[in-house]
Each structure stands twice: as structure tokens, then as C-alpha cells.
PDB file of C-alpha atoms in Angstrom:
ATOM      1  CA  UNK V  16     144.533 165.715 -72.049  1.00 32.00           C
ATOM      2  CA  UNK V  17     142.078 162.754 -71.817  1.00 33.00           C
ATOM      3  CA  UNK V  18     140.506 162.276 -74.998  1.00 36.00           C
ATOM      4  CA  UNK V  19     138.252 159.208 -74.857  1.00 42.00           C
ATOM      5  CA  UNK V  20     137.132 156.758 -72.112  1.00 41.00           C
ATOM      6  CA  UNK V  21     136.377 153.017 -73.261  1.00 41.00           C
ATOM      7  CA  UNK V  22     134.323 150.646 -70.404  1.00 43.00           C
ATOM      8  CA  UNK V  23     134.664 146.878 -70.614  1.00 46.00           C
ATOM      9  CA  UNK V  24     132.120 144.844 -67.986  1.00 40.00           C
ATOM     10  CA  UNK V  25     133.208 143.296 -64.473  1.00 36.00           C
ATOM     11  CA  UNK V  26     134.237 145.060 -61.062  1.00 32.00           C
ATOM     12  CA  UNK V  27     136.367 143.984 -58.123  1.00 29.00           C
ATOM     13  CA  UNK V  28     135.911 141.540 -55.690  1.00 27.00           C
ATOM     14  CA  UNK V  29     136.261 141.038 -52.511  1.00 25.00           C
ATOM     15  CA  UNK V  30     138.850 138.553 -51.445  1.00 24.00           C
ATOM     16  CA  UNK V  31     140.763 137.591 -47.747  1.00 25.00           C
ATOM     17  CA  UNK V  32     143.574 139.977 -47.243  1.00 27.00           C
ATOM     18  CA  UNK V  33     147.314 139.344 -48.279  1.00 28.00           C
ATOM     19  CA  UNK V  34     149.444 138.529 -45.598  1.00 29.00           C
ATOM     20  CA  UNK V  35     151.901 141.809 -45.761  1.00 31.00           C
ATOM     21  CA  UNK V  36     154.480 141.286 -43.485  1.00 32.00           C
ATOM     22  CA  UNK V  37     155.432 138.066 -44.794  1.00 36.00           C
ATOM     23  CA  UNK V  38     155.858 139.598 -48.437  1.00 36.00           C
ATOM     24  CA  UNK V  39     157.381 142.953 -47.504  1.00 37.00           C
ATOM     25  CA  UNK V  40     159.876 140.539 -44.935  1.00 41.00           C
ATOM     26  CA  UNK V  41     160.991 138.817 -48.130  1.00 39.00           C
ATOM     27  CA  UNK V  42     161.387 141.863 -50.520  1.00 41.00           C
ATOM     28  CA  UNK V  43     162.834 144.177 -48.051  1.00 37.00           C
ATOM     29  CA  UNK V  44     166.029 141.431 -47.262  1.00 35.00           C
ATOM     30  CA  UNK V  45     164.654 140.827 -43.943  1.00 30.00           C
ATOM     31  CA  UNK V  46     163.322 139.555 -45.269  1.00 29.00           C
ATOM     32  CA  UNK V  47     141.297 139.938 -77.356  1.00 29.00           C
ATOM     33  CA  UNK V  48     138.582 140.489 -79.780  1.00 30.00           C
ATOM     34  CA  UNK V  49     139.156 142.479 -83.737  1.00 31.00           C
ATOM     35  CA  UNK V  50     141.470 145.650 -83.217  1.00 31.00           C
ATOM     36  CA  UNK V  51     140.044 147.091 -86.196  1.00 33.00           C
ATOM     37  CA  UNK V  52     141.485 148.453 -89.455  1.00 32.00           C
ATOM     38  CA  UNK V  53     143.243 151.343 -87.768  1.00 37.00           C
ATOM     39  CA  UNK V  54     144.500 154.177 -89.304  1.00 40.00           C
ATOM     40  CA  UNK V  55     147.996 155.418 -91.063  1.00 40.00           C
ATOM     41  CA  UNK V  56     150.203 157.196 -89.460  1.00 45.00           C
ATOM     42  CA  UNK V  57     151.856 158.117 -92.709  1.00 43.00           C
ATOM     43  CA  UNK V  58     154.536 155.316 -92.444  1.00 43.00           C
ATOM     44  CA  UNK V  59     152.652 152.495 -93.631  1.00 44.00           C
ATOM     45  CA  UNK V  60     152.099 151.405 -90.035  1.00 47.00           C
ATOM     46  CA  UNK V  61     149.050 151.466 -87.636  1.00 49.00           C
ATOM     47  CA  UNK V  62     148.089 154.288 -85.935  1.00 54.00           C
ATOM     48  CA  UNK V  63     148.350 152.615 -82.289  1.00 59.00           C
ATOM     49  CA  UNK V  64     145.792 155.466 -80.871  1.00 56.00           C
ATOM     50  CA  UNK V  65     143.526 154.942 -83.976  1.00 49.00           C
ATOM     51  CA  UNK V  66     142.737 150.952 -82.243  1.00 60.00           C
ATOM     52  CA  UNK V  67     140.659 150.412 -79.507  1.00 83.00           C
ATOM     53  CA  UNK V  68     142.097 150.672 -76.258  1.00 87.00           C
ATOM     54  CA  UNK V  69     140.855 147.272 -74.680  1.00 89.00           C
ATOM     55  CA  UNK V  70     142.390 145.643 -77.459  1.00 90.00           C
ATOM     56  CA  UNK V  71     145.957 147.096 -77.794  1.00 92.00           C
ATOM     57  CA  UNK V  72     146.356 146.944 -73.965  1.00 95.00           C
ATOM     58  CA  UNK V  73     144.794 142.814 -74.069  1.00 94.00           C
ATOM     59  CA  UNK V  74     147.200 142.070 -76.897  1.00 94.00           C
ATOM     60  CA  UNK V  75     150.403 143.726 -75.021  1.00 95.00           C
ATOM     61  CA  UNK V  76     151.752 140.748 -74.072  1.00 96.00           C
ATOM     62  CA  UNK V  77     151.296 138.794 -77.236  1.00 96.00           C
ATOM     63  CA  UNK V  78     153.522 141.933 -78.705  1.00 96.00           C
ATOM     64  CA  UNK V  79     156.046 141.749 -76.387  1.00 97.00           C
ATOM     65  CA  UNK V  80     156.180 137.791 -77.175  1.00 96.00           C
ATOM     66  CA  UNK V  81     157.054 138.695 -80.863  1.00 95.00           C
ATOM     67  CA  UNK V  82     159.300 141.475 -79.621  1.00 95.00           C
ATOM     68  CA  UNK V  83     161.601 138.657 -78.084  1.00 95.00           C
ATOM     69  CA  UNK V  84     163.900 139.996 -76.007  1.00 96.00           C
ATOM     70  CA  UNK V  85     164.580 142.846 -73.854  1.00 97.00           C
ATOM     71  CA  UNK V  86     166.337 145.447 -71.152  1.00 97.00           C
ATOM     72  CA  UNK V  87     164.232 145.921 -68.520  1.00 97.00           C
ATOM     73  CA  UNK V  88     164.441 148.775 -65.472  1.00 97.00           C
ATOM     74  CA  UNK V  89     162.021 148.263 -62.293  1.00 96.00           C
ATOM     75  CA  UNK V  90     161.244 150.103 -59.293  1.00 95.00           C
ATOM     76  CA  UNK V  91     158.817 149.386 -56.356  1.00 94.00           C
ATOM     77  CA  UNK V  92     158.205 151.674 -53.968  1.00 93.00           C
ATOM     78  CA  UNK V  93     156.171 150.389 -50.840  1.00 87.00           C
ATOM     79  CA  UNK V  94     154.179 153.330 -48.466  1.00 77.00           C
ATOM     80  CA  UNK V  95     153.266 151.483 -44.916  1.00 69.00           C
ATOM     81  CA  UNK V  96     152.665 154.118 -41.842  1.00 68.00           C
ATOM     82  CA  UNK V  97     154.142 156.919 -43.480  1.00 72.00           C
ATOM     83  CA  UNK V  98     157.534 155.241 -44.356  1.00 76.00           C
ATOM     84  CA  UNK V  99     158.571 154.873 -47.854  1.00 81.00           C
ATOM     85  CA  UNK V 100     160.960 152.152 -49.182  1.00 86.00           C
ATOM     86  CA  UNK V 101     162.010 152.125 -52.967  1.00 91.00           C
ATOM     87  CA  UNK V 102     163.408 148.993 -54.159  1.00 93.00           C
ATOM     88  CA  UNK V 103     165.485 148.984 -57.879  1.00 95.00           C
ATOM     89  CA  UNK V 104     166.551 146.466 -60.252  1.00 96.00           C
ATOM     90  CA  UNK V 105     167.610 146.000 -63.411  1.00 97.00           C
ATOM     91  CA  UNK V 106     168.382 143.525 -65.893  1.00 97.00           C
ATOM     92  CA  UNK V 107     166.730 141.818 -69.291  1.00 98.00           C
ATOM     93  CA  UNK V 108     163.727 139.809 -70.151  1.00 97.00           C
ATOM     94  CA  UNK V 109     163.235 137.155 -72.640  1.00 97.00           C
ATOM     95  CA  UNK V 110     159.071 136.955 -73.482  1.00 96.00           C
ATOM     96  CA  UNK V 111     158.958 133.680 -75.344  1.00 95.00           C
ATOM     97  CA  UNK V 112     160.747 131.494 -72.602  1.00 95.00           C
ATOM     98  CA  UNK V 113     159.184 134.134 -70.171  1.00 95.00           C
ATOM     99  CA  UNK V 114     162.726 134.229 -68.401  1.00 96.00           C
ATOM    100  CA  UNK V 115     164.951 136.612 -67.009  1.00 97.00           C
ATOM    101  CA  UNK V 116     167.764 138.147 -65.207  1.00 97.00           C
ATOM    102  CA  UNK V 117     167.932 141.101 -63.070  1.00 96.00           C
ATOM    103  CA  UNK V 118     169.834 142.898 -60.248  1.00 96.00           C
ATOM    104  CA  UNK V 119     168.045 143.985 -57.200  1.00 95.00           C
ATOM    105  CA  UNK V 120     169.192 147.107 -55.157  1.00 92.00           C
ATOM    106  CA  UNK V 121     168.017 147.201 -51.920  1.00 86.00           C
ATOM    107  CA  UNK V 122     167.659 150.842 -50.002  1.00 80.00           C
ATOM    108  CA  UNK V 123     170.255 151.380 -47.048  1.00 69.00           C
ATOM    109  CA  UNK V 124     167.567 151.878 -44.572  1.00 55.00           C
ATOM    110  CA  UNK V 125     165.862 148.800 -45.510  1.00 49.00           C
ATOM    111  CA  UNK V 126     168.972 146.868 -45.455  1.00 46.00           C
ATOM    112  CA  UNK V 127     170.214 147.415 -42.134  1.00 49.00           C
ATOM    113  CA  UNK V 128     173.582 149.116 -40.494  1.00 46.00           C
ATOM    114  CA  UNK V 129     175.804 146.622 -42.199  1.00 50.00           C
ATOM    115  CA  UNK V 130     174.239 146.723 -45.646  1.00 55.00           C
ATOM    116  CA  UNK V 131     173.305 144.512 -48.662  1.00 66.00           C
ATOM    117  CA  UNK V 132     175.063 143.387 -51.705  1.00 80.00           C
ATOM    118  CA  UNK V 133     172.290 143.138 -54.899  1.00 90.00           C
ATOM    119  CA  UNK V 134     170.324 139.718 -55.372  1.00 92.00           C
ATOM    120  CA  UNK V 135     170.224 138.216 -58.193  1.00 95.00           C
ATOM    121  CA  UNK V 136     167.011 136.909 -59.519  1.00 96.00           C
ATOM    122  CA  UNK V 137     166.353 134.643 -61.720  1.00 96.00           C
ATOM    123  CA  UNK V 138     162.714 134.694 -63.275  1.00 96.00           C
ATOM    124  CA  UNK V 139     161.002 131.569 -64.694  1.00 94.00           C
ATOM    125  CA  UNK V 140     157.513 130.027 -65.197  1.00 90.00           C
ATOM    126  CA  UNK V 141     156.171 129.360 -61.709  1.00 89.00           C
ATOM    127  CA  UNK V 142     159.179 130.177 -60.256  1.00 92.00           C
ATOM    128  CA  UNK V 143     161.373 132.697 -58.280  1.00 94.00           C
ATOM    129  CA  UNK V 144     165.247 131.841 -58.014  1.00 95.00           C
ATOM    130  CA  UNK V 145     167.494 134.224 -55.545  1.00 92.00           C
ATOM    131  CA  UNK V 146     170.621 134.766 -54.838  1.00 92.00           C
ATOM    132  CA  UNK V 147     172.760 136.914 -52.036  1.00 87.00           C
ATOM    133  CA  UNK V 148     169.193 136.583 -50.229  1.00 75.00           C
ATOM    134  CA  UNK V 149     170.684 136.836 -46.764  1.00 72.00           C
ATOM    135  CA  UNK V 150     168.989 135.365 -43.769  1.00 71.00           C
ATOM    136  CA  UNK V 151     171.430 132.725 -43.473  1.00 77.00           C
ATOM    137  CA  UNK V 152     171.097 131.128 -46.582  1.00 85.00           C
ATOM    138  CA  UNK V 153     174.978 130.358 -47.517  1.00 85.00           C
ATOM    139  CA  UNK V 154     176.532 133.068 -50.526  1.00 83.00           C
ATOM    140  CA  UNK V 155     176.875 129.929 -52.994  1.00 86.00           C
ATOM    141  CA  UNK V 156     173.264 128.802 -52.982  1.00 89.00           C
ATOM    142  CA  UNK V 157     170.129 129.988 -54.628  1.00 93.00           C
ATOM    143  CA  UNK V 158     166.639 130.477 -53.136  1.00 92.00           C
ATOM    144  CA  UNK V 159     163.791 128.929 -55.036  1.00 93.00           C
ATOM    145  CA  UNK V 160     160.236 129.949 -54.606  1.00 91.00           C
ATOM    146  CA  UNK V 161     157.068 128.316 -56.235  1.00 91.00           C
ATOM    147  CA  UNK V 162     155.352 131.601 -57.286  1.00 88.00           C
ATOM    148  CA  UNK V 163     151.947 129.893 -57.801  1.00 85.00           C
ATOM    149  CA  UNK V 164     152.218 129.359 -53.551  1.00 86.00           C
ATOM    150  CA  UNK V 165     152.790 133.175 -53.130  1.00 86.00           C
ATOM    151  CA  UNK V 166     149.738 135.174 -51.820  1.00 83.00           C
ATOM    152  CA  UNK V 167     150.675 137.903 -54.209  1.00 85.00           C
ATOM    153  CA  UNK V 168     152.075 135.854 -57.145  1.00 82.00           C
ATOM    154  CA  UNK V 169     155.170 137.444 -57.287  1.00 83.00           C
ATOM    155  CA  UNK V 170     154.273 140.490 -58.038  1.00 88.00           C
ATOM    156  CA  UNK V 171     155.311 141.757 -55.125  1.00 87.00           C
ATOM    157  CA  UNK V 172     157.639 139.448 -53.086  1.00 83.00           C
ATOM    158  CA  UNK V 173     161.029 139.866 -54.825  1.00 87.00           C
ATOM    159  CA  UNK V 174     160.913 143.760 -55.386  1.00 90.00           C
ATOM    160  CA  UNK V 175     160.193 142.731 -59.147  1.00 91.00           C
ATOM    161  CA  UNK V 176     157.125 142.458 -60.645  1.00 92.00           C
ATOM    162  CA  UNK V 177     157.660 139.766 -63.040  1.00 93.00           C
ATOM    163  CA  UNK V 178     157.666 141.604 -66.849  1.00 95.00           C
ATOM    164  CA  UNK V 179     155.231 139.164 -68.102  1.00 95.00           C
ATOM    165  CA  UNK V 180     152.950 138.835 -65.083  1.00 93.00           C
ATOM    166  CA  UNK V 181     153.208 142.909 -65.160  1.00 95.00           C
ATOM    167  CA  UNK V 182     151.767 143.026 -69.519  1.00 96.00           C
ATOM    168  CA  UNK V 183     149.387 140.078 -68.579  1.00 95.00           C
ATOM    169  CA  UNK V 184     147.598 142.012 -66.009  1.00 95.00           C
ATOM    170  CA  UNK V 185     146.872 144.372 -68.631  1.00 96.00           C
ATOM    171  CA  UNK V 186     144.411 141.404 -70.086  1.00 95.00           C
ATOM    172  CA  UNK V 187     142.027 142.118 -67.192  1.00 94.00           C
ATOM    173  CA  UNK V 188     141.803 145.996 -68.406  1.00 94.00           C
ATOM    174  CA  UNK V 189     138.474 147.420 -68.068  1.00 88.00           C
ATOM    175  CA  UNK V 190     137.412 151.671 -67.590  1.00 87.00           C
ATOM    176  CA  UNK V 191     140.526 152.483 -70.415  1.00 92.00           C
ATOM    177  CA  UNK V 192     141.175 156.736 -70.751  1.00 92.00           C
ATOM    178  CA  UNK V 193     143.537 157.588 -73.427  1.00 93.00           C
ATOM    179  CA  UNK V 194     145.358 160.646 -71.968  1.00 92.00           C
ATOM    180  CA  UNK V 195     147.025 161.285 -74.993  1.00 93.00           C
ATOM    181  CA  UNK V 196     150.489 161.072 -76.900  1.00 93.00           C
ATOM    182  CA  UNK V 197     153.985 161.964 -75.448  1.00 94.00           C
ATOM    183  CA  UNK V 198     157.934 161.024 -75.825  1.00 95.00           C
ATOM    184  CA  UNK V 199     159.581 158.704 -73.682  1.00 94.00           C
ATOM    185  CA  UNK V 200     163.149 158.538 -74.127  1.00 92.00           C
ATOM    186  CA  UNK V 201     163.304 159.720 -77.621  1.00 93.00           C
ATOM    187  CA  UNK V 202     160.566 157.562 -78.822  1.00 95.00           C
ATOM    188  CA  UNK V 203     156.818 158.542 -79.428  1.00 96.00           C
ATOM    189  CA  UNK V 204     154.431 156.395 -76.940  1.00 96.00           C
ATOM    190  CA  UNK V 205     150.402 156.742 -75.912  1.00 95.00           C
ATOM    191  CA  UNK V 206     149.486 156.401 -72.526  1.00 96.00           C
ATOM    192  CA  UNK V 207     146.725 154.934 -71.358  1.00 96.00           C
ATOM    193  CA  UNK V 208     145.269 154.611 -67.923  1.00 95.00           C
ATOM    194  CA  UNK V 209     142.783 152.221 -66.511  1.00 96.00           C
ATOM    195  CA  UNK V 210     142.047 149.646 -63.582  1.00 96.00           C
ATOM    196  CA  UNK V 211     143.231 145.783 -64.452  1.00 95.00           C
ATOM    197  CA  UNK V 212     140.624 142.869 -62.742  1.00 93.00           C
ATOM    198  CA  UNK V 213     143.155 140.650 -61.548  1.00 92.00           C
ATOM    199  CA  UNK V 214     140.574 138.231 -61.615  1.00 92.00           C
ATOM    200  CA  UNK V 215     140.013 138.527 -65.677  1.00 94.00           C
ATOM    201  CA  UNK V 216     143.939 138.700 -66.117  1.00 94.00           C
ATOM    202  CA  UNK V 217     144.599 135.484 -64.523  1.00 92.00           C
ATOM    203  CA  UNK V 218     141.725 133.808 -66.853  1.00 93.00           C
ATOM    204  CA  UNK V 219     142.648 135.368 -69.993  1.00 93.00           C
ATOM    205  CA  UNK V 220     146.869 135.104 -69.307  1.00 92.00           C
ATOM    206  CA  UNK V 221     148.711 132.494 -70.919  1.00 90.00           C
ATOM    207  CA  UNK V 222     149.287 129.274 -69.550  1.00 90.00           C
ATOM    208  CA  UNK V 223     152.455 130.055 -68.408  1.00 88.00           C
ATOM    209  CA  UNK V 224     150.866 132.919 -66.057  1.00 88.00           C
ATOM    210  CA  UNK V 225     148.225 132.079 -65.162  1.00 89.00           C
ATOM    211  CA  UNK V 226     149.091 130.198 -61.771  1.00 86.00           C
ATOM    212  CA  UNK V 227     151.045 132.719 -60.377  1.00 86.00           C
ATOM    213  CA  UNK V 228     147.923 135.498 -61.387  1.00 89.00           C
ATOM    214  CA  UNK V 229     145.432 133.112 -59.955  1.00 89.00           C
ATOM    215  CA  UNK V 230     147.234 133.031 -56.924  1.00 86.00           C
ATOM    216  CA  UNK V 231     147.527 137.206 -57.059  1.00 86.00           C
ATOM    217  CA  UNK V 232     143.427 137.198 -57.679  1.00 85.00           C
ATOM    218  CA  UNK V 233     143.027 134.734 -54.276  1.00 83.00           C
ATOM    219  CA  UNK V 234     145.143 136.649 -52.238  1.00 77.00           C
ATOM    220  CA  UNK V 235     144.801 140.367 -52.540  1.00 80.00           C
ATOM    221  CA  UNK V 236     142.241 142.022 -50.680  1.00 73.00           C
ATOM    222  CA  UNK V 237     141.488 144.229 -53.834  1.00 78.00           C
ATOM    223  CA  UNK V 238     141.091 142.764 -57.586  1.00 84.00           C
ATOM    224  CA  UNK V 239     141.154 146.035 -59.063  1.00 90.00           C
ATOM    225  CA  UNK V 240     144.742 147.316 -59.777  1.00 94.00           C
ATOM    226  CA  UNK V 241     145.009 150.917 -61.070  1.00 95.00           C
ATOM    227  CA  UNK V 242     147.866 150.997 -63.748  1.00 97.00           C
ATOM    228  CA  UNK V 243     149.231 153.591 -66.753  1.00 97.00           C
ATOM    229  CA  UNK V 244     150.299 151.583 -69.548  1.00 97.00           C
ATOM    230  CA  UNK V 245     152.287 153.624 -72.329  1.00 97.00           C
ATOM    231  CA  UNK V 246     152.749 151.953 -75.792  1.00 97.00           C
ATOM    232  CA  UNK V 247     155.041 152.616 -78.391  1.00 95.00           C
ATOM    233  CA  UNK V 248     153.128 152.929 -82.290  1.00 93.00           C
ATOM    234  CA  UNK V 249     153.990 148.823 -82.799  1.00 93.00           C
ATOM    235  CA  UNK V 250     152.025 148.374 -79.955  1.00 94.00           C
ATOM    236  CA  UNK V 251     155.085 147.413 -77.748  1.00 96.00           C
ATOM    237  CA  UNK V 252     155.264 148.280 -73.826  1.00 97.00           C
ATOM    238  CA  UNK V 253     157.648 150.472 -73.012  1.00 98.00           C
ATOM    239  CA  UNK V 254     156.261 151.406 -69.661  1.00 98.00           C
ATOM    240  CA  UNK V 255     153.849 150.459 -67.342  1.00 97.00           C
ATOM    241  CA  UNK V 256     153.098 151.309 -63.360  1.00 97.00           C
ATOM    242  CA  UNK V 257     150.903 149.534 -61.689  1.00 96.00           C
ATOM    243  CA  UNK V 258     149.410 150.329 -58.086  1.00 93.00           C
ATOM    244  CA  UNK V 259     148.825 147.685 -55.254  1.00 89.00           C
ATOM    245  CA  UNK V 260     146.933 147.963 -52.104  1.00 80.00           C
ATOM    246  CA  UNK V 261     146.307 145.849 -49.707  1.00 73.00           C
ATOM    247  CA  UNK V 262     146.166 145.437 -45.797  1.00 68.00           C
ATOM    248  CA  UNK V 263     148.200 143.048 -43.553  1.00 61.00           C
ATOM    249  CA  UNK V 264     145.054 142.252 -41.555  1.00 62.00           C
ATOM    250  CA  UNK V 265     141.651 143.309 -41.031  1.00 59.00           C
ATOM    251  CA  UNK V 266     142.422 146.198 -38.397  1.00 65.00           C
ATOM    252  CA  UNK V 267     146.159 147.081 -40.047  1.00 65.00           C
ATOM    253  CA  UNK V 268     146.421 149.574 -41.853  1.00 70.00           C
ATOM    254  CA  UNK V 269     146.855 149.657 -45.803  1.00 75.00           C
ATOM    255  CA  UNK V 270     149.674 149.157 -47.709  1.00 81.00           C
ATOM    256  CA  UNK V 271     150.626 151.032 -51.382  1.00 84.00           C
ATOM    257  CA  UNK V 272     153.062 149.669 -53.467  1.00 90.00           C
ATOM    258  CA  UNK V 273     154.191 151.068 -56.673  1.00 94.00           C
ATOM    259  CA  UNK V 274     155.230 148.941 -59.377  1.00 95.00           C
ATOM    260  CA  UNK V 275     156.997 150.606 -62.431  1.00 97.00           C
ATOM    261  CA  UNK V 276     158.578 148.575 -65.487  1.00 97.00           C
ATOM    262  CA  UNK V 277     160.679 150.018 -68.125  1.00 98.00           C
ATOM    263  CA  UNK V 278     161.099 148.143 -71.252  1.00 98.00           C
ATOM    264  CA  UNK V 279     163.580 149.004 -74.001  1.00 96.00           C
ATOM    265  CA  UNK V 280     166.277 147.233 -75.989  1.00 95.00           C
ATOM    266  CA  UNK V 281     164.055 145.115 -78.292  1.00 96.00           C
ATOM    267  CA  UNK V 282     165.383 142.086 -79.548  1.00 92.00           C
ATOM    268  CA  UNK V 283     168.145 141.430 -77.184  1.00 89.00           C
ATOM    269  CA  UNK V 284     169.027 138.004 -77.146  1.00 92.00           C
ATOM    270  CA  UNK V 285     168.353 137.588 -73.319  1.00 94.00           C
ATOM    271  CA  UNK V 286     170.604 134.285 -72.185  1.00 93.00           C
ATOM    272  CA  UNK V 287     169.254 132.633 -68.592  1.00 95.00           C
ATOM    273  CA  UNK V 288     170.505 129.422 -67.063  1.00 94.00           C
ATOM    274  CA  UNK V 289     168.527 128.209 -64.227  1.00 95.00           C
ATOM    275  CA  UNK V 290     171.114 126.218 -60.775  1.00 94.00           C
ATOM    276  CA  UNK V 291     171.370 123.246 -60.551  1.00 94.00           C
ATOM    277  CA  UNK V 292     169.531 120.981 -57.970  1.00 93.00           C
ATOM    278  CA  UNK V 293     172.472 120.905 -55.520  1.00 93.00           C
ATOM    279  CA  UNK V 294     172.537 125.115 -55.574  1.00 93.00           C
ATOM    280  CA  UNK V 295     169.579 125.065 -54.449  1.00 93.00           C
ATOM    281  CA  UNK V 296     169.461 126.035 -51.432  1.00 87.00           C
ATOM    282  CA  UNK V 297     167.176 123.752 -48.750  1.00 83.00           C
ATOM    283  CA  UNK V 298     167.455 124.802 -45.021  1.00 73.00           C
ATOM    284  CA  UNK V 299     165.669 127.138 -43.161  1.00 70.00           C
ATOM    285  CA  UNK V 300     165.505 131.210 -43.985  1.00 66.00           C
ATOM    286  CA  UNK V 301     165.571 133.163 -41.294  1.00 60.00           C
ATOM    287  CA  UNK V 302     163.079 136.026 -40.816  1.00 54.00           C
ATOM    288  CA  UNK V 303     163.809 139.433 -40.003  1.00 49.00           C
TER     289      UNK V 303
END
């Protein structure tokens, strides 16, 4: 039931279309202000529905940052001419370094005949590390990507949607609805839906973002990303689905993709270790 709609200034803007098929090549393997006293809950804590809206969704991040660690589950799931391709991974996050690990599962069908075994990804500040990539890149070495480069800023080109880049976005927030209060997986969250400015994310992210976002708010089509954010009553994600759409030129058609990010497991000590120089791998990717 929507209860209450909040409005924060700013629209989209119109920027030169993301390059599709080079991002879809590469995931498919073919590849601020006072919150407000709040109210009690009867706990002693916070009512998280009793804050404003703009607020809790702007501070996500921060919370997650405090949280530490955690598990993370992620799907995309790309619509292009009627075909649908879900891509799944899973894995754990660590918000202070903003590093993680995860486990991508690519669909048969957008494998191929002879199949896929998961990449590994290894997520960093500014950068995008990859391993079991395919397209002749040996099955010792690793892939690395500048992510401040990528048209889309990586939230799209592995199949992940970075965890931070995903609660940054919610910075740029703007036309908030709370629909109300609910239980996912045993625990009570409030769900909130709204449109992020990609734009107003990338200036308000932390430093650590804010290339890859910048890059995001040059190179989509569409600054306005529709999302439903659902937060836990600390104020911690626990889910959040963002919607992309862009077009691979100006006469192609458009292109949905899905993002979804599950986050549970607080306080995991989250252990990454970034390859060495010589892992990385340097010769040319071939492309599907």
C-alpha cells in the first residue's frame, strides 16, 4: 500500500547512448541532510519508516560502511528483442575496502554448446578483475578492467552490479514512495521505490565511486534509473533492484536490464587478495 510520496529537485538528462553490444559481449562470455528524531519502535531503536525517505535511502551506503562485511546474492537479467538472459552470482562484500569476491553463473544458452565454468570476479576501487573469462585469455590469468573507462561503470559489464556502486546510486534518489513494511527472509524490512539521477549519485558518492558513476552518468542514454530499495529497521540494505535502459544506437532498439542485490550476513569478515602483476593477463580478448 503506498503510504507517502517524498519529491527531491532534478530530472534526467539526456546523454549519447551506451554502446550495448560491447557490454552485453563482455557479460554474456562472448563476450544527506538531518534524518530527524524518528520515532521508537518499542526497542529503543529508530523507527526506520518514521525518517524521511531521501535521507535513509542517501545514507544507505554510509550504513552499509559501518555494517562491514557481507554475503551478497546478484542477478541480472537483460531483455533485448524479446530474448531474456539471466546472469547469477554470488559471493561477499567488504564496504570499507569496497572489495569483493563473487562467482558468476552464466546461462547455458548464453554460454554456447560447449558451456562455461563460473568467473571469478574480483571487485575493487576503479577496477574489475576476471577470471575463467574465456575468449582466449589463458585459465591461469586474470582480466583487469579500469571501470572508470567503462561506458556503463560497471554496473553492467560483468553481470554484477558492483554492491557499493548499486547503495551509492541510491544518493541520487529523488520522487521516493514508501509502499509499506514486509518480511524478507525472516527479517522485517520497508520498501521504498523511487528513480536514482545517476547524475546526482556520481556527485554525492564517495570518492572511491565516484569515477566509475561518472562514467555511468556520461554514458547511458537515460540518467534516471528506476529502483526498489528495501531496508532493514538499522537502516541496512538488504535488497535493492535497480532497472537499466538503454539503446545500442540511435535506430536499435532498447535494452532492459534488471539488476537485483541481496545483502545478508552482516559482519562477515570478507578476505580479498587482488593477482599479481604477472597474472594479469595482457594480450588480446577475443570477441564473440
Amino acid at each position: 500500500m503506498v503510504v507517502q510520496q517524498y519529491r527531491d529537485g532534478g530530472g534526467a538528462r539526456a546523454v549519447r547512448a551506451l554502446a550495448v553490444a560491447g557490454v552485453i559481449a563482455v557479460t554474456a562470455g562472448c563476450f544527506g541532510g538531518d534524518a530527524g528524531s524518528g520515532a521508537s519502535d518499542g526497542s529503543g531503536r529508530r523507527s526506520v519508516a518514521a525518517d524521511r525517505p531521501l535521507d535513509l535511502l542517501g545514507q544507505a551506503a554510509d550504513v552499509l560502511v559501518d555494517a562491514g562485511g557481507a554475503e551478497t546474492r546478484t542477478s541480472m537479467e537483460t531483455a533485448a528483442g524479446g530474448t531474456r538472459v539471466t546472469i547469477r552470482a554470488q559471493g561477499a562484500y567488504d564496504f570499507r575496502r569496497q572489495m569483493g569476491r563473487l562467482k558468476v553463473v552464466l546461462p547455458e544458452d548464453a554460454a554456447g554448446a560447449d558451456g562455461h565454468r563460473p568467473i571469478t570476479e574480483l571487485l575493487a576501487p576503479g577496477a574489475l578483475y576476471m577470471k575463467n573469462r574465456g575468449a582466449g585469455v589463458p585459465d591461469d590469468k586474470w582480466v583487469r578492467i579500469d571501470t572508470t573507462t567503462l561506458k556503463d561503470g560497471n554496473l553492467l559489464t560483468g553481470g554484477v552490479t558492483d554492491p557499493m556502486a548499486a547503495a551509492e546510486l541510491l544518493r541520487g534518489a529523488a520522487d521516493v514512495t514508501y509502499a509499506g513494511k514486509s518480511e524478507l527472509a525472516g527479517v522485517t524490512v520497508h520498501h521504498y521505490r523511487g528513480v536514482a539521477d545517476l547524475g546526482r549519485a556520481a556527485r554525492a558518492a564517495s570518492p572511491q565511486s565516484r569515477g566509475a558513476l561518472s562514467a555511468a552518468a556520461k554514458g547511458f542514454s537515460k540518467d534516471a534509473v528506476p529502483f526498489d530499495a528495501y531496508l532493514d529497521e538499522d537502516g541496512r540494505l538488504r535488497k535493492v533492484r535497480h532497472r537499466f535502459t538503454f539503446s545500442s544506437d540511435a535506430r536499435g532498439p532498447e535494452v532492459s536490464v534488471v539488476s537485483t542485490l541481496l545483502l545478508y550476513g552482516f559482519g562477515l569478515p570478507v578476505t580479498v587478495t587482488l593477482p599479481d602483476e604477472d597474472a594479469i593477463y595482457t594480450g588480446e580478448i577475443r570477441q564473440g
